[in-house]
Every structure is written in C-alpha cells, then in structure tokens.
Amino acid sequence: MPGQPAQMPPQFSQANGVYCRYCGATPAIDLDFRAHRGMIVLMQFRKLPGPFCRECGLASFRQMTGDSLVQGWWGPFSALLANPFTLLSNLINRARLAQLPPPIPGAPSLPMDPGRPLWQRPVIIGAFIPILVIAFIAFGSSNSGSSANRNNYHYLDAPTSTYHVVPNVPVIPSIPALPTTPATRDAKAAKVGDCVWDKNGDISKDDHPKLEVVPCGDSRAQATVLGKPTGPIADTQCDSQYPATDVIITHKTSIGGGPEIEDFALCLQTK
Ligand SMILES: [Zn+2]
C-alpha cells in the first residue's frame, strides 16, 4: 500500500515474517539449540526447537551449551563425538542468530532474559574438561613410555649384570664406527649370525663393553656373533667350538645380590 511504510515505526521494516516460538516476537530465525548429557551407558540428547528471536535464542544458546559443557563429556562416545557435535552446532547457530536485529517490542509475551554471557558463568569450567583429559592422556602415555625405557636401561645397566672381556684372546684392533641410527636391542637378545657394536667404544679393547645388536649392514657393526654358549663356563666353549672367535664377551648375572655367575658368552668375530 502506498505510503504505509512511512507511517510505521522504523523497526517494522526488520520484521521478517518469522515469529519466536517462545515469546512470539519477530524477527526470528528457525534453528535449534542442543544439549548433550553423556553417561557411561546411556546418553541424553535434548533439542530446543526454534524459531527464536534474538533474546530467546541467546538465552537458549547459553543454557543448552552451558549444560553440555558440564554434562556432555561423560562417556567415550559423548566426549569424542556427540558433545563436540552439539557444541559446534550451537556455536554455528549462535553465529546465525547474531545476524538478527533485536525483537520488535509489543510481542505477545516478554522475550527470555539472555543473562550473563557463557564465559562469565561457572559452567565455562566445563570447556576445560576435554583439554584436561587430553593432557592427562598425553601425559600418562608419555610418562609410561619413558618409564618403560628407563626400565630397559636400568636392566641393561644394572650393577649386577656386567660384561667382561676375556683378556687371553688375541685382539684385532679396529676403528669404532660412528653411530648412525638408534641401536635396536641389547646383546642379551643376540642370536648367532647377528652383529653387535659396543656403545662404549672398541669392542676388542673395552673392559666393560655395552653391547647392542645392530644390523650387520650397519656402519656401527663391530663383530659378528659366531656362537652363544650358555652356562658358567660358556666362554671356554668359544675357543673349542668356534675357532674363528677373536673376541669373547661373557655376561654375568648376580641373583639376589650373590656372587656374579657367568650365564652366557658371545663368541665374536670382529669385522
Ligand atoms: Zn523470543
């Protein structure tokens, strides 16, 4: 009708033909806010359907999102999938809602009071729950990993578990190779045909070599395992059974703090 817009209050031009489900005001936007409650076995999904005017939408966003921040993390599916989806969906709809102008006064009932912003409410603490959980998991796994390593090294370096070079074997000097890749395993795991290197230096001169198994093609490999006899006189079997042996490494173990007893020997041929 000609002339009619000029007679109307300016905010009438903002009416969009959508009315808030809760207060009847316009403009409004049709979207839903969700809340999620995670439980170990059960889960609860709540949905507050629109349309919303700006005030009712803001109030609903804050209420539902706040509930989810506190209640939404309890259970693996909830924490990993359902609650992140709920929060993301609410944030997207919150951004859409922000495009609405304020509701035009004179609606059938008063719009909801949006109250304080979410970040000023105690429930915002819930936003840190997943961060804490992730940090806890990361810390826990890195901690258990490093303690496993420490145990390994402790085992290797245990004072009751030592290597001794048998001195009366002819020694062929060799140049220690530079380490290129991390060593693979302790010499206790060495098998016949494996190659070893001495972390402490020259395998043929070192009184307390620290042996690790490396691939025979590795530049660090210093000697090949010809035989691995076991028992308290294992080292004597290297000479008799593996004539090519030029270095014998014995391994001794003390059980329960008693005297060290030879438990195996490595009959080695240096490269
Ligand atoms: Zn409303």
PDB file of C-alpha atoms and ligand atoms in Angstrom:
ATOM      1  CA  MET A   1       0.000   0.000   0.000  1.00  0.00           C
ATOM      2  CA  PRO A   2       1.497   3.346  -0.948  1.00  0.00           C
ATOM      3  CA  GLY A   3       2.675   5.495   1.941  1.00  0.00           C
ATOM      4  CA  GLN A   4       2.192   2.840   4.584  1.00  0.00           C
ATOM      5  CA  PRO A   5       5.892   2.082   5.326  1.00  0.00           C
ATOM      6  CA  ALA A   6       6.486   5.744   6.173  1.00  0.00           C
ATOM      7  CA  GLN A   7       3.765   5.637   8.871  1.00  0.00           C
ATOM      8  CA  MET A   8       5.202   2.595  10.575  1.00  0.00           C
ATOM      9  CA  PRO A   9       7.940   2.755  13.241  1.00  0.00           C
ATOM     10  CA  PRO A  10      11.309   2.114  11.604  1.00  0.00           C
ATOM     11  CA  GLN A  11      11.834  -1.264  13.311  1.00  0.00           C
ATOM     12  CA  PHE A  12       8.833  -2.688  11.477  1.00  0.00           C
ATOM     13  CA  SER A  13      10.993  -2.848   8.411  1.00  0.00           C
ATOM     14  CA  GLN A  14      13.056  -5.502  10.270  1.00  0.00           C
ATOM     15  CA  ALA A  15      10.152  -7.896  10.669  1.00  0.00           C
ATOM     16  CA  ASN A  16      10.988 -10.990   8.672  1.00  0.00           C
ATOM     17  CA  GLY A  17       7.736 -12.914   8.913  1.00  0.00           C
ATOM     18  CA  VAL A  18       9.202 -15.480  11.329  1.00  0.00           C
ATOM     19  CA  TYR A  19       7.930 -15.422  14.906  1.00  0.00           C
ATOM     20  CA  CYS A  20       9.701 -16.591  18.049  1.00  0.00           C
ATOM     21  CA  ARG A  21       8.265 -19.852  19.371  1.00  0.00           C
ATOM     22  CA  TYR A  22       8.708 -18.664  22.949  1.00  0.00           C
ATOM     23  CA  CYS A  23       7.669 -15.000  23.060  1.00  0.00           C
ATOM     24  CA  GLY A  24       6.026 -14.502  19.690  1.00  0.00           C
ATOM     25  CA  ALA A  25       8.359 -11.668  18.750  1.00  0.00           C
ATOM     26  CA  THR A  26       9.701 -11.004  15.299  1.00  0.00           C
ATOM     27  CA  PRO A  27      12.158 -11.029  13.662  1.00  0.00           C
ATOM     28  CA  ALA A  28      13.121 -14.581  14.468  1.00  0.00           C
ATOM     29  CA  ILE A  29      15.183 -17.329  12.882  1.00  0.00           C
ATOM     30  CA  ASP A  30      14.359 -21.006  12.608  1.00  0.00           C
ATOM     31  CA  LEU A  31      17.146 -23.057  14.149  1.00  0.00           C
ATOM     32  CA  ASP A  32      17.627 -25.444  17.091  1.00  0.00           C
ATOM     33  CA  PHE A  33      19.884 -25.382  20.104  1.00  0.00           C
ATOM     34  CA  ARG A  34      21.017 -28.695  21.527  1.00  0.00           C
ATOM     35  CA  ALA A  35      22.260 -30.076  24.794  1.00  0.00           C
ATOM     36  CA  HIS A  36      24.023 -33.342  25.382  1.00  0.00           C
ATOM     37  CA  ARG A  37      24.375 -35.329  28.563  1.00  0.00           C
ATOM     38  CA  GLY A  38      26.936 -38.093  28.410  1.00  0.00           C
ATOM     39  CA  MET A  39      26.662 -41.103  30.671  1.00  0.00           C
ATOM     40  CA  ILE A  40      28.696 -44.260  30.751  1.00  0.00           C
ATOM     41  CA  VAL A  41      25.880 -46.381  29.371  1.00  0.00           C
ATOM     42  CA  LEU A  42      23.060 -44.027  28.462  1.00  0.00           C
ATOM     43  CA  MET A  43      23.110 -40.716  26.712  1.00  0.00           C
ATOM     44  CA  GLN A  44      20.620 -37.917  26.558  1.00  0.00           C
ATOM     45  CA  PHE A  45      20.123 -35.585  23.654  1.00  0.00           C
ATOM     46  CA  ARG A  46      17.915 -32.554  24.160  1.00  0.00           C
ATOM     47  CA  LYS A  47      16.800 -30.178  21.474  1.00  0.00           C
ATOM     48  CA  LEU A  48      15.177 -26.797  21.909  1.00  0.00           C
ATOM     49  CA  PRO A  49      13.494 -26.111  18.585  1.00  0.00           C
ATOM     50  CA  GLY A  50      13.083 -22.676  17.026  1.00  0.00           C
ATOM     51  CA  PRO A  51      12.186 -20.307  15.659  1.00  0.00           C
ATOM     52  CA  PHE A  52      13.981 -17.971  18.060  1.00  0.00           C
ATOM     53  CA  CYS A  53      14.022 -14.241  18.367  1.00  0.00           C
ATOM     54  CA  ARG A  54      17.443 -12.844  19.244  1.00  0.00           C
ATOM     55  CA  GLU A  55      16.824 -12.679  23.010  1.00  0.00           C
ATOM     56  CA  CYS A  56      15.183 -16.079  23.398  1.00  0.00           C
ATOM     57  CA  GLY A  57      17.821 -17.606  21.124  1.00  0.00           C
ATOM     58  CA  LEU A  58      20.676 -16.157  23.150  1.00  0.00           C
ATOM     59  CA  ALA A  59      19.126 -17.353  26.408  1.00  0.00           C
ATOM     60  CA  SER A  60      18.608 -20.832  24.945  1.00  0.00           C
ATOM     61  CA  PHE A  61      22.106 -20.994  23.487  1.00  0.00           C
ATOM     62  CA  ARG A  62      23.663 -20.121  26.823  1.00  0.00           C
ATOM     63  CA  GLN A  63      21.521 -22.542  28.804  1.00  0.00           C
ATOM     64  CA  MET A  64      21.891 -25.535  26.480  1.00  0.00           C
ATOM     65  CA  THR A  65      25.570 -25.006  25.731  1.00  0.00           C
ATOM     66  CA  GLY A  66      26.324 -24.447  29.394  1.00  0.00           C
ATOM     67  CA  ASP A  67      24.597 -27.704  30.320  1.00  0.00           C
ATOM     68  CA  SER A  68      26.566 -29.554  27.660  1.00  0.00           C
ATOM     69  CA  LEU A  69      29.877 -28.105  28.785  1.00  0.00           C
ATOM     70  CA  VAL A  70      29.352 -29.691  32.185  1.00  0.00           C
ATOM     71  CA  GLN A  71      27.308 -32.782  31.406  1.00  0.00           C
ATOM     72  CA  GLY A  72      28.442 -33.652  27.911  1.00  0.00           C
ATOM     73  CA  TRP A  73      31.811 -35.315  28.445  1.00  0.00           C
ATOM     74  CA  TRP A  74      30.965 -38.372  30.478  1.00  0.00           C
ATOM     75  CA  GLY A  75      31.463 -41.348  28.232  1.00  0.00           C
ATOM     76  CA  PRO A  76      33.766 -42.033  25.305  1.00  0.00           C
ATOM     77  CA  PHE A  77      31.174 -41.597  22.563  1.00  0.00           C
ATOM     78  CA  SER A  78      29.853 -38.460  24.228  1.00  0.00           C
ATOM     79  CA  ALA A  79      33.251 -36.897  24.700  1.00  0.00           C
ATOM     80  CA  LEU A  80      34.629 -37.756  21.284  1.00  0.00           C
ATOM     81  CA  LEU A  81      31.597 -37.353  19.064  1.00  0.00           C
ATOM     82  CA  ALA A  82      28.230 -36.357  20.493  1.00  0.00           C
ATOM     83  CA  ASN A  83      29.283 -33.416  22.621  1.00  0.00           C
ATOM     84  CA  PRO A  84      31.707 -31.859  20.145  1.00  0.00           C
ATOM     85  CA  PHE A  85      28.925 -32.065  17.551  1.00  0.00           C
ATOM     86  CA  THR A  86      26.448 -30.497  19.977  1.00  0.00           C
ATOM     87  CA  LEU A  87      28.770 -27.631  20.872  1.00  0.00           C
ATOM     88  CA  LEU A  88      29.771 -26.986  17.292  1.00  0.00           C
ATOM     89  CA  SER A  89      26.172 -26.985  16.134  1.00  0.00           C
ATOM     90  CA  ASN A  90      25.260 -24.489  18.854  1.00  0.00           C
ATOM     91  CA  LEU A  91      28.175 -22.213  18.009  1.00  0.00           C
ATOM     92  CA  ILE A  92      27.196 -22.172  14.349  1.00  0.00           C
ATOM     93  CA  ASN A  93      23.586 -21.378  15.217  1.00  0.00           C
ATOM     94  CA  ARG A  94      24.748 -18.756  17.683  1.00  0.00           C
ATOM     95  CA  ALA A  95      26.557 -17.015  14.833  1.00  0.00           C
ATOM     96  CA  ARG A  96      23.469 -17.209  12.633  1.00  0.00           C
ATOM     97  CA  LEU A  97      21.358 -15.819  15.458  1.00  0.00           C
ATOM     98  CA  ALA A  98      23.708 -12.869  15.886  1.00  0.00           C
ATOM     99  CA  GLN A  99      22.641 -11.598  12.490  1.00  0.00           C
ATOM    100  CA  LEU A 100      19.114 -10.906  13.808  1.00  0.00           C
ATOM    101  CA  PRO A 101      18.171  -7.408  14.943  1.00  0.00           C
ATOM    102  CA  PRO A 102      16.597  -7.143  18.421  1.00  0.00           C
ATOM    103  CA  PRO A 103      12.950  -8.264  18.636  1.00  0.00           C
ATOM    104  CA  ILE A 104      10.381  -5.613  17.899  1.00  0.00           C
ATOM    105  CA  PRO A 105       8.607  -4.601  21.141  1.00  0.00           C
ATOM    106  CA  GLY A 106       4.977  -5.479  21.572  1.00  0.00           C
ATOM    107  CA  ALA A 107       5.257  -9.231  21.213  1.00  0.00           C
ATOM    108  CA  PRO A 108       2.593 -11.329  22.954  1.00  0.00           C
ATOM    109  CA  SER A 109       4.975 -12.071  25.849  1.00  0.00           C
ATOM    110  CA  LEU A 110       8.345 -10.807  27.025  1.00  0.00           C
ATOM    111  CA  PRO A 111      11.407 -12.395  25.421  1.00  0.00           C
ATOM    112  CA  MET A 112      13.615 -14.503  27.657  1.00  0.00           C
ATOM    113  CA  ASP A 113      16.394 -12.807  29.578  1.00  0.00           C
ATOM    114  CA  PRO A 114      19.666 -13.917  27.964  1.00  0.00           C
ATOM    115  CA  GLY A 115      21.507 -13.400  31.247  1.00  0.00           C
ATOM    116  CA  ARG A 116      25.260 -13.348  31.540  1.00  0.00           C
ATOM    117  CA  PRO A 117      27.474 -14.447  28.665  1.00  0.00           C
ATOM    118  CA  LEU A 118      28.611 -18.059  28.813  1.00  0.00           C
ATOM    119  CA  TRP A 119      32.218 -17.197  29.578  1.00  0.00           C
ATOM    120  CA  GLN A 120      31.076 -15.339  32.694  1.00  0.00           C
ATOM    121  CA  ARG A 121      29.238 -18.393  34.036  1.00  0.00           C
ATOM    122  CA  PRO A 122      30.794 -21.090  36.214  1.00  0.00           C
ATOM    123  CA  VAL A 123      29.863 -23.739  33.602  1.00  0.00           C
ATOM    124  CA  ILE A 124      32.653 -22.418  31.367  1.00  0.00           C
ATOM    125  CA  ILE A 125      34.975 -24.553  33.506  1.00  0.00           C
ATOM    126  CA  GLY A 126      33.466 -27.471  31.614  1.00  0.00           C
ATOM    127  CA  ALA A 127      35.166 -26.231  28.445  1.00  0.00           C
ATOM    128  CA  PHE A 128      38.467 -27.225  30.012  1.00  0.00           C
ATOM    129  CA  ILE A 129      37.423 -30.793  30.771  1.00  0.00           C
ATOM    130  CA  PRO A 130      38.369 -32.174  27.331  1.00  0.00           C
ATOM    131  CA  ILE A 131      41.635 -30.231  27.390  1.00  0.00           C
ATOM    132  CA  LEU A 132      42.447 -31.685  30.783  1.00  0.00           C
ATOM    133  CA  VAL A 133      41.507 -35.181  29.641  1.00  0.00           C
ATOM    134  CA  ILE A 134      43.686 -34.917  26.528  1.00  0.00           C
ATOM    135  CA  ALA A 135      46.544 -33.531  28.577  1.00  0.00           C
ATOM    136  CA  PHE A 136      46.098 -36.302  31.108  1.00  0.00           C
ATOM    137  CA  ILE A 137      46.123 -38.995  28.409  1.00  0.00           C
ATOM    138  CA  ALA A 138      49.126 -37.439  26.678  1.00  0.00           C
ATOM    139  CA  PHE A 139      50.993 -37.084  29.958  1.00  0.00           C
ATOM    140  CA  GLY A 140      50.063 -40.600  31.008  1.00  0.00           C
ATOM    141  CA  SER A 141      51.205 -42.212  27.772  1.00  0.00           C
ATOM    142  CA  SER A 142      54.429 -40.248  27.552  1.00  0.00           C
ATOM    143  CA  ASN A 143      55.105 -40.997  31.175  1.00  0.00           C
ATOM    144  CA  SER A 144      54.505 -44.721  30.827  1.00  0.00           C
ATOM    145  CA  GLY A 145      56.607 -44.743  27.653  1.00  0.00           C
ATOM    146  CA  SER A 146      59.563 -43.095  29.297  1.00  0.00           C
ATOM    147  CA  SER A 147      59.302 -45.266  32.374  1.00  0.00           C
ATOM    148  CA  ALA A 148      59.356 -48.334  30.137  1.00  0.00           C
ATOM    149  CA  ASN A 149      62.529 -47.030  28.528  1.00  0.00           C
ATOM    150  CA  ARG A 150      64.014 -46.300  31.882  1.00  0.00           C
ATOM    151  CA  ASN A 151      63.276 -49.830  32.988  1.00  0.00           C
ATOM    152  CA  ASN A 152      65.036 -51.183  29.942  1.00  0.00           C
ATOM    153  CA  TYR A 153      68.112 -49.130  30.559  1.00  0.00           C
ATOM    154  CA  HIS A 154      68.044 -49.932  34.208  1.00  0.00           C
ATOM    155  CA  TYR A 155      68.066 -53.570  33.276  1.00  0.00           C
ATOM    156  CA  LEU A 156      70.983 -53.050  30.895  1.00  0.00           C
ATOM    157  CA  ASP A 157      72.981 -51.007  33.308  1.00  0.00           C
ATOM    158  CA  ALA A 158      72.120 -52.958  36.416  1.00  0.00           C
ATOM    159  CA  PRO A 159      75.272 -53.282  38.507  1.00  0.00           C
ATOM    160  CA  THR A 160      74.610 -56.984  38.924  1.00  0.00           C
ATOM    161  CA  SER A 161      74.630 -57.530  35.164  1.00  0.00           C
ATOM    162  CA  THR A 162      78.008 -56.839  33.592  1.00  0.00           C
ATOM    163  CA  TYR A 163      80.054 -57.815  30.589  1.00  0.00           C
ATOM    164  CA  HIS A 164      83.700 -58.737  30.794  1.00  0.00           C
ATOM    165  CA  VAL A 165      86.187 -59.226  28.028  1.00  0.00           C
ATOM    166  CA  VAL A 166      88.198 -62.365  28.483  1.00  0.00           C
ATOM    167  CA  PRO A 167      91.726 -60.999  28.262  1.00  0.00           C
ATOM    168  CA  ASN A 168      93.698 -64.008  26.908  1.00  0.00           C
ATOM    169  CA  VAL A 169      92.125 -63.913  23.460  1.00  0.00           C
ATOM    170  CA  PRO A 170      94.076 -62.313  20.605  1.00  0.00           C
ATOM    171  CA  VAL A 171      92.704 -58.912  19.800  1.00  0.00           C
ATOM    172  CA  ILE A 172      92.481 -57.356  16.372  1.00  0.00           C
ATOM    173  CA  PRO A 173      92.329 -53.580  16.596  1.00  0.00           C
ATOM    174  CA  SER A 174      89.507 -51.899  14.777  1.00  0.00           C
ATOM    175  CA  ILE A 175      88.250 -48.370  14.467  1.00  0.00           C
ATOM    176  CA  PRO A 176      84.970 -47.744  16.268  1.00  0.00           C
ATOM    177  CA  ALA A 177      82.252 -46.758  13.873  1.00  0.00           C
ATOM    178  CA  LEU A 178      80.149 -43.663  14.384  1.00  0.00           C
ATOM    179  CA  PRO A 179      76.565 -44.289  15.420  1.00  0.00           C
ATOM    180  CA  THR A 180      74.159 -43.510  12.618  1.00  0.00           C
ATOM    181  CA  THR A 181      70.806 -44.913  13.688  1.00  0.00           C
ATOM    182  CA  PRO A 182      69.389 -45.823  17.103  1.00  0.00           C
ATOM    183  CA  ALA A 183      70.521 -49.196  18.350  1.00  0.00           C
ATOM    184  CA  THR A 184      67.953 -51.913  18.218  1.00  0.00           C
ATOM    185  CA  ARG A 185      68.333 -54.222  21.206  1.00  0.00           C
ATOM    186  CA  ASP A 186      70.542 -55.383  23.991  1.00  0.00           C
ATOM    187  CA  ALA A 187      73.165 -58.043  23.367  1.00  0.00           C
ATOM    188  CA  LYS A 188      71.254 -60.404  25.651  1.00  0.00           C
ATOM    189  CA  ALA A 189      68.889 -60.771  22.688  1.00  0.00           C
ATOM    190  CA  ALA A 190      71.753 -61.521  20.281  1.00  0.00           C
ATOM    191  CA  LYS A 191      71.472 -64.653  18.185  1.00  0.00           C
ATOM    192  CA  VAL A 192      74.057 -66.497  16.130  1.00  0.00           C
ATOM    193  CA  GLY A 193      74.612 -64.538  12.916  1.00  0.00           C
ATOM    194  CA  ASP A 194      73.662 -61.201  14.489  1.00  0.00           C
ATOM    195  CA  CYS A 195      76.068 -58.303  14.566  1.00  0.00           C
ATOM    196  CA  VAL A 196      76.850 -56.235  17.648  1.00  0.00           C
ATOM    197  CA  TRP A 197      78.510 -52.976  18.497  1.00  0.00           C
ATOM    198  CA  ASP A 198      79.966 -51.608  21.680  1.00  0.00           C
ATOM    199  CA  LYS A 199      78.317 -48.378  22.727  1.00  0.00           C
ATOM    200  CA  ASN A 200      81.336 -47.617  24.893  1.00  0.00           C
ATOM    201  CA  GLY A 201      83.886 -47.816  22.091  1.00  0.00           C
ATOM    202  CA  ASP A 202      86.101 -50.556  20.698  1.00  0.00           C
ATOM    203  CA  ILE A 203      84.633 -53.963  21.401  1.00  0.00           C
ATOM    204  CA  SER A 204      88.040 -55.633  21.393  1.00  0.00           C
ATOM    205  CA  LYS A 205      89.611 -53.291  23.965  1.00  0.00           C
ATOM    206  CA  ASP A 206      86.747 -52.317  26.226  1.00  0.00           C
ATOM    207  CA  ASP A 207      86.764 -53.920  29.666  1.00  0.00           C
ATOM    208  CA  HIS A 208      83.075 -53.224  30.214  1.00  0.00           C
ATOM    209  CA  PRO A 209      81.514 -53.123  26.791  1.00  0.00           C
ATOM    210  CA  LYS A 210      77.894 -52.166  26.446  1.00  0.00           C
ATOM    211  CA  LEU A 211      76.721 -54.310  23.592  1.00  0.00           C
ATOM    212  CA  GLU A 212      73.740 -53.819  21.374  1.00  0.00           C
ATOM    213  CA  VAL A 213      72.543 -55.774  18.379  1.00  0.00           C
ATOM    214  CA  VAL A 214      72.650 -53.848  15.112  1.00  0.00           C
ATOM    215  CA  PRO A 215      72.017 -54.950  11.519  1.00  0.00           C
ATOM    216  CA  CYS A 216      75.171 -56.422  10.005  1.00  0.00           C
ATOM    217  CA  GLY A 217      74.990 -53.843   7.218  1.00  0.00           C
ATOM    218  CA  ASP A 218      75.031 -51.052   9.790  1.00  0.00           C
ATOM    219  CA  SER A 219      78.222 -48.994   9.839  1.00  0.00           C
ATOM    220  CA  ARG A 220      78.402 -49.432  13.621  1.00  0.00           C
ATOM    221  CA  ALA A 221      78.552 -53.216  13.486  1.00  0.00           C
ATOM    222  CA  GLN A 222      81.876 -54.262  15.001  1.00  0.00           C
ATOM    223  CA  ALA A 223      81.590 -58.011  15.252  1.00  0.00           C
ATOM    224  CA  THR A 224      79.518 -60.992  14.201  1.00  0.00           C
ATOM    225  CA  VAL A 225      78.128 -63.460  16.711  1.00  0.00           C
ATOM    226  CA  LEU A 226      79.573 -66.891  15.853  1.00  0.00           C
ATOM    227  CA  GLY A 227      78.140 -68.644  18.863  1.00  0.00           C
ATOM    228  CA  LYS A 228      76.317 -68.033  22.110  1.00  0.00           C
ATOM    229  CA  PRO A 229      77.100 -70.841  24.571  1.00  0.00           C
ATOM    230  CA  THR A 230      75.416 -70.678  27.947  1.00  0.00           C
ATOM    231  CA  GLY A 231      76.401 -71.726  31.420  1.00  0.00           C
ATOM    232  CA  PRO A 232      79.135 -70.891  33.913  1.00  0.00           C
ATOM    233  CA  ILE A 233      81.976 -71.995  31.610  1.00  0.00           C
ATOM    234  CA  ALA A 234      80.419 -70.764  28.391  1.00  0.00           C
ATOM    235  CA  ASP A 235      83.494 -68.720  27.417  1.00  0.00           C
ATOM    236  CA  THR A 236      85.672 -71.829  27.194  1.00  0.00           C
ATOM    237  CA  GLN A 237      83.377 -73.219  24.527  1.00  0.00           C
ATOM    238  CA  CYS A 238      84.080 -70.323  22.176  1.00  0.00           C
ATOM    239  CA  ASP A 239      87.675 -71.468  21.622  1.00  0.00           C
ATOM    240  CA  SER A 240      86.783 -75.108  21.165  1.00  0.00           C
ATOM    241  CA  GLN A 241      83.592 -74.765  19.137  1.00  0.00           C
ATOM    242  CA  TYR A 242      84.087 -71.509  17.209  1.00  0.00           C
ATOM    243  CA  PRO A 243      87.731 -71.356  16.140  1.00  0.00           C
ATOM    244  CA  ALA A 244      87.261 -68.105  14.232  1.00  0.00           C
ATOM    245  CA  THR A 245      86.428 -66.337  17.502  1.00  0.00           C
ATOM    246  CA  ASP A 246      88.722 -63.415  18.195  1.00  0.00           C
ATOM    247  CA  VAL A 247      86.759 -61.676  20.960  1.00  0.00           C
ATOM    248  CA  ILE A 248      84.801 -63.365  23.712  1.00  0.00           C
ATOM    249  CA  ILE A 249      82.321 -61.385  25.721  1.00  0.00           C
ATOM    250  CA  THR A 250      80.980 -63.034  28.835  1.00  0.00           C
ATOM    251  CA  HIS A 251      77.815 -61.956  30.537  1.00  0.00           C
ATOM    252  CA  LYS A 252      77.498 -62.401  34.276  1.00  0.00           C
ATOM    253  CA  THR A 253      74.465 -62.107  36.427  1.00  0.00           C
ATOM    254  CA  SER A 254      74.138 -61.990  40.156  1.00  0.00           C
ATOM    255  CA  ILE A 255      70.934 -63.416  41.505  1.00  0.00           C
ATOM    256  CA  GLY A 256      69.672 -61.890  44.730  1.00  0.00           C
ATOM    257  CA  GLY A 257      72.882 -59.997  45.432  1.00  0.00           C
ATOM    258  CA  GLY A 258      75.038 -63.158  45.432  1.00  0.00           C
ATOM    259  CA  PRO A 259      78.285 -63.618  43.524  1.00  0.00           C
ATOM    260  CA  GLU A 260      78.242 -62.968  39.791  1.00  0.00           C
ATOM    261  CA  ILE A 261      77.897 -66.121  37.755  1.00  0.00           C
ATOM    262  CA  GLU A 262      78.544 -66.351  34.061  1.00  0.00           C
ATOM    263  CA  ASP A 263      75.310 -67.125  32.292  1.00  0.00           C
ATOM    264  CA  PHE A 264      76.300 -66.856  28.660  1.00  0.00           C
ATOM    265  CA  ALA A 265      79.118 -65.862  26.375  1.00  0.00           C
ATOM    266  CA  LEU A 266      79.185 -64.293  22.954  1.00  0.00           C
ATOM    267  CA  CYS A 267      81.842 -65.766  20.676  1.00  0.00           C
ATOM    268  CA  LEU A 268      82.554 -62.891  18.301  1.00  0.00           C
ATOM    269  CA  GLN A 269      84.496 -62.391  15.132  1.00  0.00           C
ATOM    270  CA  THR A 270      85.410 -58.771  14.625  1.00  0.00           C
ATOM    271  CA  LYS A 271      84.936 -57.179  11.232  1.00  0.00           C
TER     272      LYS A 271
HETATM  273 ZN    ZN B   1      11.513 -14.754  21.765  1.00  0.00          ZN
END
